[in-house]
Amino acid sequence: MLIRELGIPVERIPGAIRAFRGDVDQAGWTSGAAGVRAGAGRLVALWGADRRDLGEGLEIWGVFELADGLACLRQGLPGPEPGFESIEQFFPAAGRMQRSIRDLLGVSARGSRDGRPWLRHGAWPPDTYPLRRGEPDRVPPATDGAPYAFVSVAGEGVHEIPVGPVHAGTIEPGHFRFSVLGERVLRLEARLGYKHKGIEKRFETLTVQEGIALAGRVSGDSTVAYAWAYAMAVEGCAAVSAPSRALWLRAFALERERVANHLGDLGFIGHDAGFGFALAQFSRLREDWLRLNERLFGHRLLMDLVVPGGVTADLDMTLEREIRLQLDAIETEVTRMRGIFAEHPGLQDRLQGCGRVPTALADSLGLIGLAGRASGQYHDLRVRHPVTPYDELRVNLSLREAGDVAARVEVRFDEIAESLRLLLAILDRIPGGDTRIACPQAAPGAIGTGWVEGWRGEVFVFLECGTDGRIRRCHPHDPSWQNWPLLEHAVPGNIVPDFPLINKSFNLGYSGVDL
């Protein structure tokens, strides 16, 4: 479906991404979501905002992907007790986003299937809504003392295993409630939100230029993706474009970020399947990769490289030979490790058929990113909605149909190989010229969008500028919002010891935008 086929008047949002804004009423909100779903579109993000200080009311935004770009639909919510119609019947992933909106803004989704809180962990009083204008940045913690109402499974021999939110390792907090019969998992329910840091509230205290540092730290393993998406939104607000060389350097950094994370995950997936050799080898490769990152751009994880208007560091071409040698070495060693994975019967016994998400389920629930591509979902922004330089590089999409841990491993191997090819192509074809331009202050009320295919999946950023160069509203969106619910479908039917393996094969964020 094309955006014009929605039948909603829209206007173009300036920027590198083809994004359109349309104001809708309650009927248009529901019919728009239904039309997107019927036209094979997807929900990208959902959030709310407070405009009462401007003489307006509260509002809800929904962003949807269609064949020709993004449809950003805004519904104003007048009245003393505003609400909006739930769209989770069209997009199940909207459920947790709607619960988050209620917790943060005090706006409920009528017809929602789940009325439980999502982010409230006794962090603020029941009558406090942090994203409303005038609410203080800090409030005393308060709770009603009511336990979270996990869904229980009854039956002879069924018992529950609570795991977390504090874990034995250094991973972030999340609570997982297993209903099991013997070792077989009948049901899994996750409760997240323990990493809520008030990122969206913090953005409102910053200038647009200051916001880039926070954007790059929303999710530490995706700093390039978030920074690029934020910079893209700022540049759209200011109606400027970064220099061509800077865009190619951003892609170079993004592909290095992708490779680093895939190398780490392949090692830990092997380790969780009892194959410790994989962790040793991939950790070594990843460490060498990160050390060269630091030599090239001054930071192992590439933080603070991407900024509005370009990048802060150019590629030192005296290191070109070393870069090419590393790319060749990584390709050789990863290919060798891929062969070992494929020929190891014990490892394949653990991977194949484990944690399966069928293609139909992935489509109906909205699975995206590398996990989606392992379940037959044709979603990669570098292919479907390419920006410079991906419109010239022609990315080869990796797809699998099995939807199990083995398929997610195969996608990672494919994507490492493709990223290595892209990095070589960028070295061969990167244009000369400036790497950064001044980004002028945008007018109050200007809005911009950023949309980048990070290693985990698509990262989206919405930005609205305020007065005096400040941020009025910034909503960053992590792909983990869409994918966490699918983990609850991937685990049942497997045994409890398979959970770490399945969980790592998705490797979703706990703190990406306060999940």
XYZ file of C-alpha atoms in Angstrom, residues 266 269-276 278 337-338 340-352 405-406 409 413 501:
30
model
C 27.826 -15.774 17.859
C 25.241 -18.405 21.435
C 27.894 -21.092 21.043
C 28.760 -20.807 24.725
C 25.112 -21.126 25.813
C 24.879 -24.273 23.684
C 27.849 -25.789 25.515
C 30.449 -24.923 22.862
C 32.889 -22.723 24.781
C 33.112 -20.398 19.998
C 34.033 -20.830 12.293
C 30.858 -21.078 10.225
C 32.808 -25.636 12.406
C 29.318 -24.607 13.524
C 27.723 -26.437 10.589
C 29.724 -29.651 11.109
C 29.374 -29.896 14.885
C 26.533 -32.384 15.504
C 26.125 -31.564 19.188
C 25.879 -27.841 18.494
C 23.416 -28.274 15.633
C 21.285 -30.530 17.830
C 20.915 -27.622 20.261
C 20.306 -24.955 17.587
C 17.978 -26.579 15.069
C 18.043 -20.364 16.765
C 19.907 -21.998 13.880
C 22.729 -17.824 13.650
C 26.870 -15.176 9.587
C 20.220 -19.889 24.274
